[in-house]
PDB file of C-alpha atoms in Angstrom:
ATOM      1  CA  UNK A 266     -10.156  10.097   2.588  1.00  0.00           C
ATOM      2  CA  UNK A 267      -7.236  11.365   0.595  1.00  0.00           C
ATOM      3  CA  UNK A 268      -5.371  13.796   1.382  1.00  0.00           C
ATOM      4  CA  UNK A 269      -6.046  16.724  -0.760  1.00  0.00           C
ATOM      5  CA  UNK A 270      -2.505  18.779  -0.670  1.00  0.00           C
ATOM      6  CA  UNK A 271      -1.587  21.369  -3.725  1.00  0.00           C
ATOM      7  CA  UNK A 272       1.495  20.295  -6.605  1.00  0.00           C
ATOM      8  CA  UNK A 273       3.782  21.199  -4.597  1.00  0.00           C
ATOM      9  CA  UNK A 274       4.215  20.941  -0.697  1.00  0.00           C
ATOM     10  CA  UNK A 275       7.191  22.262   1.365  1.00  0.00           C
ATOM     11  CA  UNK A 276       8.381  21.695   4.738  1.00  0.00           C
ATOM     12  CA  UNK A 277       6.669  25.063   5.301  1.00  0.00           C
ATOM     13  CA  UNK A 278       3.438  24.126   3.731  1.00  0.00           C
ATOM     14  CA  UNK A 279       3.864  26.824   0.969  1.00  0.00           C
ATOM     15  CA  UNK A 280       3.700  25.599  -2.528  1.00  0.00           C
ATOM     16  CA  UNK A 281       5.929  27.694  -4.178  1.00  0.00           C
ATOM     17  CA  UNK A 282       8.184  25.308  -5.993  1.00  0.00           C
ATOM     18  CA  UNK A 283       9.316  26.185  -9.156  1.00  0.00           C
ATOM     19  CA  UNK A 284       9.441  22.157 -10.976  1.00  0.00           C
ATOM     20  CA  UNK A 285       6.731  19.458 -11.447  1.00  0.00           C
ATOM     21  CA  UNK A 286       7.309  17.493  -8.586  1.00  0.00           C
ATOM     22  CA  UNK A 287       5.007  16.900  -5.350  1.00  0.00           C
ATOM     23  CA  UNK A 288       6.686  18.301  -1.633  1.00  0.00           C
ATOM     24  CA  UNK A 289       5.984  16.899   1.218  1.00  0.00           C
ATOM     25  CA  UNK A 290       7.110  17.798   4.965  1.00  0.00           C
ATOM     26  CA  UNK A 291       7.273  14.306   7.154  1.00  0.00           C
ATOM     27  CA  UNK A 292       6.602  15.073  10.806  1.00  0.00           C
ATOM     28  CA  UNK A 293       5.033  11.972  12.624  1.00  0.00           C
ATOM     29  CA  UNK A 294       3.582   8.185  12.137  1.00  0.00           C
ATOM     30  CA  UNK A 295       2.191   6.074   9.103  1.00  0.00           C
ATOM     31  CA  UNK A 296       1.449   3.076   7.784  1.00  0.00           C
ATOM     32  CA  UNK A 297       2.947  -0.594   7.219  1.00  0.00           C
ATOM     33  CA  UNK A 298       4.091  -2.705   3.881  1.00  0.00           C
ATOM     34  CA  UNK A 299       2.483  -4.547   1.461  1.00  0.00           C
ATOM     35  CA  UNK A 300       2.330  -8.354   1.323  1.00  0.00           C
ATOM     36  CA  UNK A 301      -0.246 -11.208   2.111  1.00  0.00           C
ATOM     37  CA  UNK A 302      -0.930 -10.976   5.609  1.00  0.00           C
ATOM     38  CA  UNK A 303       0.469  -9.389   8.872  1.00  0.00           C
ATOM     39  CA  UNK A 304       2.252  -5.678   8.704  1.00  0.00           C
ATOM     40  CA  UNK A 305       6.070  -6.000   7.635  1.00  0.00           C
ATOM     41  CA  UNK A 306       8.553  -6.663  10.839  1.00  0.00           C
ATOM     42  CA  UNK A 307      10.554  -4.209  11.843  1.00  0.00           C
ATOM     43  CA  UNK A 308      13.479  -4.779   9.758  1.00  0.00           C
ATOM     44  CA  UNK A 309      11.914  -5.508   6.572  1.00  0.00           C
ATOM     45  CA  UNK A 310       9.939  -2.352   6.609  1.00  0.00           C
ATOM     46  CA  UNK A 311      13.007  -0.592   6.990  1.00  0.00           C
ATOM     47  CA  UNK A 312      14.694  -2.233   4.000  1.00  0.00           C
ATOM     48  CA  UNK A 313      11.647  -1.620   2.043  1.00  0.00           C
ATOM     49  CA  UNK A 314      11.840   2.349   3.365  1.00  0.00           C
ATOM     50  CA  UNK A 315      15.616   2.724   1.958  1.00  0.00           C
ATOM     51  CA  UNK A 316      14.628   0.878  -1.335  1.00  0.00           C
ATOM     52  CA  UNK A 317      11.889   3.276  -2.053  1.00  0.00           C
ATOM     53  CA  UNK A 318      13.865   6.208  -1.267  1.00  0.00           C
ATOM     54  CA  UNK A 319      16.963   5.064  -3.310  1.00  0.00           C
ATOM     55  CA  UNK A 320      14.450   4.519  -6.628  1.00  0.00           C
ATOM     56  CA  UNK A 321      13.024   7.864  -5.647  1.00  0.00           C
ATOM     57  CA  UNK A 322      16.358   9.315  -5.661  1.00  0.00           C
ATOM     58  CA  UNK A 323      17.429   7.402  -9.028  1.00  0.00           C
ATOM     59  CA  UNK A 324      14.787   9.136 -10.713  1.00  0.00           C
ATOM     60  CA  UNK A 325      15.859  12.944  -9.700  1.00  0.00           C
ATOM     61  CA  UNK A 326      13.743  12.944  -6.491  1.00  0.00           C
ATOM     62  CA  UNK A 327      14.899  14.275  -3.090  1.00  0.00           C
ATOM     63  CA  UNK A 328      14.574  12.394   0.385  1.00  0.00           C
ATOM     64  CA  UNK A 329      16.059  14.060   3.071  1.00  0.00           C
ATOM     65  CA  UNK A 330      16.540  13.064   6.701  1.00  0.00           C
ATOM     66  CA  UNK A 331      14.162  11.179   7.604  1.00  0.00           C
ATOM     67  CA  UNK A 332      13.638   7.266   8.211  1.00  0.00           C
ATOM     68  CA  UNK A 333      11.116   4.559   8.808  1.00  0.00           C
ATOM     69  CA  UNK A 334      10.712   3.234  12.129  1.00  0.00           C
ATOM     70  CA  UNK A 335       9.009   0.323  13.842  1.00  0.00           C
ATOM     71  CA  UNK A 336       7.405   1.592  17.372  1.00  0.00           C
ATOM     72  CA  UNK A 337       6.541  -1.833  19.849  1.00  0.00           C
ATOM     73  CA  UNK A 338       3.097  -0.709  19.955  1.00  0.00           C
ATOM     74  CA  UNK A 339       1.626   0.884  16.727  1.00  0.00           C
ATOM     75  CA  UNK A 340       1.752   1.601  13.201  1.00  0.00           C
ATOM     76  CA  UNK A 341       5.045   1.985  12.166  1.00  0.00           C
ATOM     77  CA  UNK A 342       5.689   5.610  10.318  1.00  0.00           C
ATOM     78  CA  UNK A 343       8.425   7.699   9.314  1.00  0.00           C
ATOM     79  CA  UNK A 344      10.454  10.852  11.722  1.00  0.00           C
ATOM     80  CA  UNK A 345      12.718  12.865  10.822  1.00  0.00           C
ATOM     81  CA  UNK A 346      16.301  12.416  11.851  1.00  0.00           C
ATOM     82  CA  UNK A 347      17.441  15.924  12.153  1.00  0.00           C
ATOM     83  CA  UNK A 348      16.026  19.619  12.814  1.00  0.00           C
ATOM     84  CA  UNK A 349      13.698  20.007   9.788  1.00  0.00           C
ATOM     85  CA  UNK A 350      14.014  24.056   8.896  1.00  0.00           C
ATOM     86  CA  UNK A 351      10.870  25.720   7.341  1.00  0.00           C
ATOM     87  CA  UNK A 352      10.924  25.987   4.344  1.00  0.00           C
ATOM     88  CA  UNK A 353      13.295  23.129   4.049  1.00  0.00           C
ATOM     89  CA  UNK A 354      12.464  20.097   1.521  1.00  0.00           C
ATOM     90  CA  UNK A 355      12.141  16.529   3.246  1.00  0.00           C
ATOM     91  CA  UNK A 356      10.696  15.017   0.076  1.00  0.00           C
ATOM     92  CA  UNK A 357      10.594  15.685  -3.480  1.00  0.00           C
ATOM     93  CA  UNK A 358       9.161  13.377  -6.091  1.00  0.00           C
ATOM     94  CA  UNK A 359       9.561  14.047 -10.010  1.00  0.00           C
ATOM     95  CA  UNK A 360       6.270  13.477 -12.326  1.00  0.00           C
ATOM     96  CA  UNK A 361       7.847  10.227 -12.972  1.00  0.00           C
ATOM     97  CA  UNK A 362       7.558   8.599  -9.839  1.00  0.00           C
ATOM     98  CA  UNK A 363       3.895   9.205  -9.769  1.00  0.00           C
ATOM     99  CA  UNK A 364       1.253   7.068 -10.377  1.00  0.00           C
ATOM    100  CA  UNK A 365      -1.250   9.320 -12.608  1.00  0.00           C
ATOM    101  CA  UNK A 366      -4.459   8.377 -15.064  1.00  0.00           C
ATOM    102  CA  UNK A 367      -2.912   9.147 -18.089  1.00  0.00           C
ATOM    103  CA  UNK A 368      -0.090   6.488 -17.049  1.00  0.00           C
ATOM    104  CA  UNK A 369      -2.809   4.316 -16.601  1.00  0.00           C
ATOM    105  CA  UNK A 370      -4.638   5.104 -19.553  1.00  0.00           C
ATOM    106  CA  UNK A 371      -2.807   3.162 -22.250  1.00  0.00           C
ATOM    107  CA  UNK A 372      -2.070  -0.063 -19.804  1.00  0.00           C
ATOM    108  CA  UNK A 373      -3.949  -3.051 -21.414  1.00  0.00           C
ATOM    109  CA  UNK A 374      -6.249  -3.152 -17.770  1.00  0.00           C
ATOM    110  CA  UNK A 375      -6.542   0.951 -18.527  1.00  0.00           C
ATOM    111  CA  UNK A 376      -8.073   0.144 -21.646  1.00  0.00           C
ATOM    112  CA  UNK A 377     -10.267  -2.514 -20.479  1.00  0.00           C
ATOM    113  CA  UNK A 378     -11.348  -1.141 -17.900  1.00  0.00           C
ATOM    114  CA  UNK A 379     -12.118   2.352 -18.979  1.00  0.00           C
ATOM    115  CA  UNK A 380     -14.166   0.306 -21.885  1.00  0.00           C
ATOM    116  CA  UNK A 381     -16.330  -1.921 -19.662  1.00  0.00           C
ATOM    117  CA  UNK A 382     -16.962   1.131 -17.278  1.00  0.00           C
ATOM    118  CA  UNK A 383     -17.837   3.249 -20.285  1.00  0.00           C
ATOM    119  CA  UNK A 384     -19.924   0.291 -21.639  1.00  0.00           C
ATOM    120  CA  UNK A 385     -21.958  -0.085 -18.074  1.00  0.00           C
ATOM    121  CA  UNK A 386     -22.304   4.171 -17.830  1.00  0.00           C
ATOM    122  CA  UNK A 387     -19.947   4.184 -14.855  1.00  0.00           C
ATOM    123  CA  UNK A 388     -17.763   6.474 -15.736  1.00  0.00           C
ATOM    124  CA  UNK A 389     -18.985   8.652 -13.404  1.00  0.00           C
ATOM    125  CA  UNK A 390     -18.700   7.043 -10.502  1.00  0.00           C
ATOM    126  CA  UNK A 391     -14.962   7.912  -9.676  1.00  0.00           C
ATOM    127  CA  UNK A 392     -12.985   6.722 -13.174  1.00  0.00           C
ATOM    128  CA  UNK A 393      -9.919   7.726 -12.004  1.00  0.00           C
ATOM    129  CA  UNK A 394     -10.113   6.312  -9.378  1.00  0.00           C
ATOM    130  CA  UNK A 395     -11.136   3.012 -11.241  1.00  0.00           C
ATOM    131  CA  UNK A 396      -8.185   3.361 -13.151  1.00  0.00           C
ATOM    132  CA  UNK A 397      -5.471   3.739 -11.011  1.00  0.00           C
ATOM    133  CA  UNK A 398      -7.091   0.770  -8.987  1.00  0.00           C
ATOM    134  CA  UNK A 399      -6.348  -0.686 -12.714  1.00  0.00           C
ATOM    135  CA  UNK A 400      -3.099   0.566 -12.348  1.00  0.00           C
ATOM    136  CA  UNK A 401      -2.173  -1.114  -9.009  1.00  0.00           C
ATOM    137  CA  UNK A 402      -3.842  -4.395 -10.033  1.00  0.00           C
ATOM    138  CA  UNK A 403      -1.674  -4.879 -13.320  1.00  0.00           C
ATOM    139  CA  UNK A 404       1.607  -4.083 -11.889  1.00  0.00           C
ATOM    140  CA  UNK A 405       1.160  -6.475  -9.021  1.00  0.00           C
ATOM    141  CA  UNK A 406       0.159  -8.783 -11.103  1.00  0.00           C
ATOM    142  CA  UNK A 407       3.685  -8.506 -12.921  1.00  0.00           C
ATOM    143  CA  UNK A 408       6.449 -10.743 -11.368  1.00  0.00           C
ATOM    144  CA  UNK A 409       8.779  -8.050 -12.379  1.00  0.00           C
ATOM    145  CA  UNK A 410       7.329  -4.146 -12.337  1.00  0.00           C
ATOM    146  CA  UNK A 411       9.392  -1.142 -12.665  1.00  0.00           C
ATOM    147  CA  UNK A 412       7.612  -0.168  -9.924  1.00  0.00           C
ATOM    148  CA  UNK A 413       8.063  -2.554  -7.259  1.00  0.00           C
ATOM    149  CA  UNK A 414       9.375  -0.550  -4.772  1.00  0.00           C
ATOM    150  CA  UNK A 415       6.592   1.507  -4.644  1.00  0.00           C
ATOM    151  CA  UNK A 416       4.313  -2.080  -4.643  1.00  0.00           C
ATOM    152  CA  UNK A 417       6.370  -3.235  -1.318  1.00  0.00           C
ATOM    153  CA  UNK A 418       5.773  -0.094   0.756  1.00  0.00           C
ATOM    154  CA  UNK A 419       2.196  -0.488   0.238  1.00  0.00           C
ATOM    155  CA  UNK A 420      -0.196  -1.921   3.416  1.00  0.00           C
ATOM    156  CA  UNK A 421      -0.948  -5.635   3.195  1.00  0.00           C
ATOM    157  CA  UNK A 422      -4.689  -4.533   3.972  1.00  0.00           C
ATOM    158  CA  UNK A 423      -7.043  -1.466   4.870  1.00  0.00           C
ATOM    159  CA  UNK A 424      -8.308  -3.664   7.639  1.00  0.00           C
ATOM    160  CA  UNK A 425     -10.418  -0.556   9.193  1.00  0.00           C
ATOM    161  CA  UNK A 426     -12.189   0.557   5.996  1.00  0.00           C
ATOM    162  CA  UNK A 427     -16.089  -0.483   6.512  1.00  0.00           C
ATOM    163  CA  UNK A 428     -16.872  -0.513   3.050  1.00  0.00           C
ATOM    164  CA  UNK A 429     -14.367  -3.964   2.958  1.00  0.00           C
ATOM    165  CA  UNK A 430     -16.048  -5.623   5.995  1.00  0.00           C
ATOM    166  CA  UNK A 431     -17.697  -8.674   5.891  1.00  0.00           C
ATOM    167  CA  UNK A 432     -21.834  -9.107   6.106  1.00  0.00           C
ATOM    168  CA  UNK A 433     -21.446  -9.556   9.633  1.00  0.00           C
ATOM    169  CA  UNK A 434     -18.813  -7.129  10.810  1.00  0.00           C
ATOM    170  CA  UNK A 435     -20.935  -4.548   8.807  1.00  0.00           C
ATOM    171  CA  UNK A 436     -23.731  -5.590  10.886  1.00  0.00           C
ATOM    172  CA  UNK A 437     -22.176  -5.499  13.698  1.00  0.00           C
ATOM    173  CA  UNK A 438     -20.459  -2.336  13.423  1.00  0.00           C
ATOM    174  CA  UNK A 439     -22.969  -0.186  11.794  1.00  0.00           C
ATOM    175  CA  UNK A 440     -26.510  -1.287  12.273  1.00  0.00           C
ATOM    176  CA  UNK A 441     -28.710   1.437  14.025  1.00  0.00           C
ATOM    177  CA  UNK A 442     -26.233   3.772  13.636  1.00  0.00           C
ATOM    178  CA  UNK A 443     -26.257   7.119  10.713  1.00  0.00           C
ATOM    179  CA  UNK A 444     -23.478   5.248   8.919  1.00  0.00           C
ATOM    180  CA  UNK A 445     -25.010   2.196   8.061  1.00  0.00           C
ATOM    181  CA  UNK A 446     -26.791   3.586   4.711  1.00  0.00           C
ATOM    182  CA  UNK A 447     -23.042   4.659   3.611  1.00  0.00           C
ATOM    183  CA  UNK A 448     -21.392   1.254   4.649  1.00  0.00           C
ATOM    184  CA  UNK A 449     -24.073  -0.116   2.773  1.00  0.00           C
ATOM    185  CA  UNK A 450     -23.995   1.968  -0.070  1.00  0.00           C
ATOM    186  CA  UNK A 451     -20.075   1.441  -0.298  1.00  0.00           C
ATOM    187  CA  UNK A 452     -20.301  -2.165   0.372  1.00  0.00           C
ATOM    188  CA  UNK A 453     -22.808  -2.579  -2.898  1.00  0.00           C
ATOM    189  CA  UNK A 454     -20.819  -0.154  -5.100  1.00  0.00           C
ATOM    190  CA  UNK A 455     -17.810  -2.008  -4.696  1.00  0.00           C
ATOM    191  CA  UNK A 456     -19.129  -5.206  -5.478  1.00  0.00           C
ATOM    192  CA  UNK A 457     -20.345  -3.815  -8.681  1.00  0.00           C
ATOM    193  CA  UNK A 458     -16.507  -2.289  -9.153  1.00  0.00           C
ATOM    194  CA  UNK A 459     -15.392  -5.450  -8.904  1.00  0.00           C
ATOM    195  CA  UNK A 460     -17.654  -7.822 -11.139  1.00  0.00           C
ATOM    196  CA  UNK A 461     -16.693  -4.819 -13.515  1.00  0.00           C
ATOM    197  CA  UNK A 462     -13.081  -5.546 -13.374  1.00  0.00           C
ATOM    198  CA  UNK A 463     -13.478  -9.382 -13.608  1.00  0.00           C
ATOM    199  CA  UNK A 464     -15.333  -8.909 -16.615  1.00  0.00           C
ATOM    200  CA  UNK A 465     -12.661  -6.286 -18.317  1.00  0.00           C
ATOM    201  CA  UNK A 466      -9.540  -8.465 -16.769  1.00  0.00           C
ATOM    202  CA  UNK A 467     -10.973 -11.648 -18.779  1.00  0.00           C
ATOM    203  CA  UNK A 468     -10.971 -10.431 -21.848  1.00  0.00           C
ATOM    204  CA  UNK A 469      -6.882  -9.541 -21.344  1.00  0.00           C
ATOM    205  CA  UNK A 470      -4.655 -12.389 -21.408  1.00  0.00           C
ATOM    206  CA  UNK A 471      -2.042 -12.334 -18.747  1.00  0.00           C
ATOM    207  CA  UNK A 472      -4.507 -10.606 -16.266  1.00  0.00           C
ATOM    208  CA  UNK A 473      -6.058 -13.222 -14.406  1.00  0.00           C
ATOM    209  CA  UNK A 474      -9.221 -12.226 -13.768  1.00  0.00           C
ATOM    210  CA  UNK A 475     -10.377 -15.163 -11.560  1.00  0.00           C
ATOM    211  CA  UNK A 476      -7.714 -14.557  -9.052  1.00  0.00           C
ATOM    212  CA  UNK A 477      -9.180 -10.752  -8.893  1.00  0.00           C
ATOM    213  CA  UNK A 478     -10.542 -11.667  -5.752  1.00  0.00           C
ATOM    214  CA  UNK A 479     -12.573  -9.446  -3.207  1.00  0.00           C
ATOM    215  CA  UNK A 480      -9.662  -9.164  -0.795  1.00  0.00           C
ATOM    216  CA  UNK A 481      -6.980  -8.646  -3.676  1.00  0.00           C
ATOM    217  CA  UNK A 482      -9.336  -5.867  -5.286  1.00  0.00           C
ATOM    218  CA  UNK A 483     -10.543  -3.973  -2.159  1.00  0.00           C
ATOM    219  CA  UNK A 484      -6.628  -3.216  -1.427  1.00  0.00           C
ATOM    220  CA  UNK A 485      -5.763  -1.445  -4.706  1.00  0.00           C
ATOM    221  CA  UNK A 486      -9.104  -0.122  -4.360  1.00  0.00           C
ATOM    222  CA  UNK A 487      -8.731   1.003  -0.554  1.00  0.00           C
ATOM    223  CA  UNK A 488      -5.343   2.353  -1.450  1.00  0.00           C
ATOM    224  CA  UNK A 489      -6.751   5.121  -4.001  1.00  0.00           C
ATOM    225  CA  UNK A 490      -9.105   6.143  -1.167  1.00  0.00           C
ATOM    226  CA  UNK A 491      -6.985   6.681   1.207  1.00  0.00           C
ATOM    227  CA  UNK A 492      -3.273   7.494   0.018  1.00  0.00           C
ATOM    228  CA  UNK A 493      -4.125   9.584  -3.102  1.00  0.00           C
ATOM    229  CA  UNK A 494      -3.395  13.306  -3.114  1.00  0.00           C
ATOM    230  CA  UNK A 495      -5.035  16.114  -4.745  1.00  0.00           C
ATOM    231  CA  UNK A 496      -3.100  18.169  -7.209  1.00  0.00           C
ATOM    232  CA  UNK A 497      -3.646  20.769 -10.389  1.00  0.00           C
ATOM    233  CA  UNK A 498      -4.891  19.210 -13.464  1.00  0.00           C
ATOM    234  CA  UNK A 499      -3.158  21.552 -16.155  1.00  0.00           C
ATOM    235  CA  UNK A 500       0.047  21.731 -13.864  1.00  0.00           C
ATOM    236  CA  UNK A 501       0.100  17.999 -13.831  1.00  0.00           C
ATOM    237  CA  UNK A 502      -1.134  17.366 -17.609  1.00  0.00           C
ATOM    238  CA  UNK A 503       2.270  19.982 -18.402  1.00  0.00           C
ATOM    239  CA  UNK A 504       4.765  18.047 -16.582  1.00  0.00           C
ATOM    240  CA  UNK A 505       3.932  14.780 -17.546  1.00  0.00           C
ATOM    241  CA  UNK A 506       4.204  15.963 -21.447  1.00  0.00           C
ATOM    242  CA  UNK A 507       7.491  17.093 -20.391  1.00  0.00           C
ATOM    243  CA  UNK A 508       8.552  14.489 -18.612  1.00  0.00           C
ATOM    244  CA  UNK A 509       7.678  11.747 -21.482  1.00  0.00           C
ATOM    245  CA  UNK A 510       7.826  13.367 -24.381  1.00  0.00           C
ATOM    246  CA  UNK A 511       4.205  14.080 -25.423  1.00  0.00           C
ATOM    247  CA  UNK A 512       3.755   9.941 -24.960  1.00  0.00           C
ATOM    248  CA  UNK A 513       0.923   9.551 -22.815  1.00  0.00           C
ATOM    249  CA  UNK A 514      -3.130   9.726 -23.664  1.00  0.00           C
ATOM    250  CA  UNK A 515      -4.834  13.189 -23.573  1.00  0.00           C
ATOM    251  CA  UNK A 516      -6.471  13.430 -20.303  1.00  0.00           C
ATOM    252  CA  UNK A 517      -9.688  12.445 -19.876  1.00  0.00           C
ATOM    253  CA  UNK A 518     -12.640  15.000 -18.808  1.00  0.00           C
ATOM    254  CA  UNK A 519     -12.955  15.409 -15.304  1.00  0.00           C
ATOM    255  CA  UNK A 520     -15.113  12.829 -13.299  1.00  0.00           C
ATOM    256  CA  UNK A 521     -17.538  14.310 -11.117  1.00  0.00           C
ATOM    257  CA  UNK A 522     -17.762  11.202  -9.099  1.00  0.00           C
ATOM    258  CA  UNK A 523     -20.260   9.577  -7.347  1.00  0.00           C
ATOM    259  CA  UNK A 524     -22.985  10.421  -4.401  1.00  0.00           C
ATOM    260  CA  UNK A 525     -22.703   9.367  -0.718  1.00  0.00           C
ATOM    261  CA  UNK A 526     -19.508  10.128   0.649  1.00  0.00           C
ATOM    262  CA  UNK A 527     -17.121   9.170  -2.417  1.00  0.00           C
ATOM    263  CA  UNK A 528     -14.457  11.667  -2.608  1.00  0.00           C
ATOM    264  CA  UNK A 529     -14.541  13.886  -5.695  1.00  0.00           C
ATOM    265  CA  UNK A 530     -12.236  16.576  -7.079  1.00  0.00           C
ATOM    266  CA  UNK A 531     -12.626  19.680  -8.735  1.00  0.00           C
ATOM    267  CA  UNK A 532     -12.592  20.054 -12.192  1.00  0.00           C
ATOM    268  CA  UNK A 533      -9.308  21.839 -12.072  1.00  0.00           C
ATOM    269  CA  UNK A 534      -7.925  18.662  -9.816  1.00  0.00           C
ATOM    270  CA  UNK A 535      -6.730  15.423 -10.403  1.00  0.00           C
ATOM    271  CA  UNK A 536      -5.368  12.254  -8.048  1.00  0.00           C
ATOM    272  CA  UNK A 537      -1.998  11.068  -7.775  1.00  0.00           C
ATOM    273  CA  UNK A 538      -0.481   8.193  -6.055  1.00  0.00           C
ATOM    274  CA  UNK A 539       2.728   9.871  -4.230  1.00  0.00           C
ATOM    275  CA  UNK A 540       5.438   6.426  -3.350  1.00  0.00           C
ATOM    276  CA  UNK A 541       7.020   7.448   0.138  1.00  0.00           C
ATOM    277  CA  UNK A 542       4.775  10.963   0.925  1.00  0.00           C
ATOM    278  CA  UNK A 543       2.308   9.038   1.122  1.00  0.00           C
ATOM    279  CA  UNK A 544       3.511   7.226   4.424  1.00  0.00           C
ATOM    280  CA  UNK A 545       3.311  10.629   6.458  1.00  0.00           C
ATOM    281  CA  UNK A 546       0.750  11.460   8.313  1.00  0.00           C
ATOM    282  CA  UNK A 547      -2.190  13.887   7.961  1.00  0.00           C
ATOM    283  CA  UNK A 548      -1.292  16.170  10.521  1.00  0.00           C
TER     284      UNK A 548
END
């Protein structure tokens, strides 16, 4: 589920920070890269680690001594390279590094998709989540985005999320057992996400909507399950009119989300996808 952390997150754990940024301590293990199929080697990851942290770093941000690193059996993750004092910052990312709804807002798949979701009275089922999956979709759909580096460090796949599986994995996994209503349940609800985002994507040229396939959607999709964090909605809605200028959309009314296990924040909360923190772990 994500990872529901405050604004701000020192080494320590106390958010105290005085700038609109979100702090992260890295102790332990992560994830792998984006791409087609298998987990990044060794050395790619790597490459992909110092790129993200250099565009971090272009943009004001902070990454201190820490690094990506490969293990021979498991997930590769990121350690720190050095005593790590409390209270000490290992990551700091500016607004701007972010990926928020009100970024995604005025996006042409924003737009669509908050329109067909509005149009089909989904919009509260998760629409911010919905939208930063429209987020995710458009820039990798981009042969250049600004935010590539953030793009690459993503997994290739969410290969142990149920909701994803196959008829007969799901059957296989979950029949007879409590969870097999919310497999189910997820299963169905993301099929109906995604004949929703076919439909909004073809009526935007340069989207593509029939390669919007089930594997290519589930992995945005999986992605703002799993590797959003949880952060104040005024605090955020301040910084990012400070950081660009007044520029983006108003926010939109808090989404009280959906039934049967579907994360859902507070009214006070919003979701944020956080490049680099969110390769640590939840420990």
């Amino acid at each position: 589920g994500r990872a529901p952390v405050q604004a701000d997150i020192a080494a320590s754990g106390a958010g105290d920070a005085s700038s609109a940024e979100v702090r992260a301590d890295a102790r332990a293990p992560s994830e792998d890269g984006r791409g087609g199929a298998s987990p990044l080697p060794g050395d790619t990851a790597a490459a992909t680690f110092v790129a993200l942290s250099e565009w971090v770093r272009v943009a004001g941000g902070h990454v201190g001594c820490i690094e990506l690193r490969q293990p021979a059996n498991g997930p590769r993750g990121v350690y720190a390279t050095c005593d790590i004092a409390e209270g000490e910052e290992a990551i700091v990312l500016p607004v701007t590094r972010l990926g928020t709804v009100r970024q995604a807002l005025p996006t042409p798949a924003g737009k669509a998709v908050l329109a067909a979701a509005r149009s089909k009275g989904l919009e509260r089922m998760d629409l911010d989540g919905m939208l930063l999956t429209a987020w995710l979709l458009e820039e990798t759909n981009k042969a250049h985005s600004a935010v590539s580096p953030y793009l690459d460090s993503l997994p290739s796949d969410f290969a142990g999320m149920p909701w994803g599986f196959a008829d007969e994995q799901a059957d296989a996994c979950a029949r007879g057992l409590a969870a097999d209503g919310n497999v189910q349940y997820g299963r169905e609800r993301l099929k109906r996400e995604l004949e929703l985002f076919q439909e909004a994507f073809s009526k935007v040229p340069g989207l593509n909507s029939s390669a919007l396939t089930w594997q290519r959607y589930t992995r945005a999709r999986f992605a703002t399950f799993s590797r959003t964090f949880t952060v104040a909605r005024l605090r955020l809605q301040m910084d990012e009119d400070m950081a660009f200028g007044f520029r983006l959309p108003p926010p939109l009314p808090p989404s009280p989300g959906g039934p049967s296990g579907v994360s859902v924040h507070g009214a006070d909360e919003a979701y944020v996808l956080a490049p680099l923190a969110d390769m640590l772990n939840h420990e």
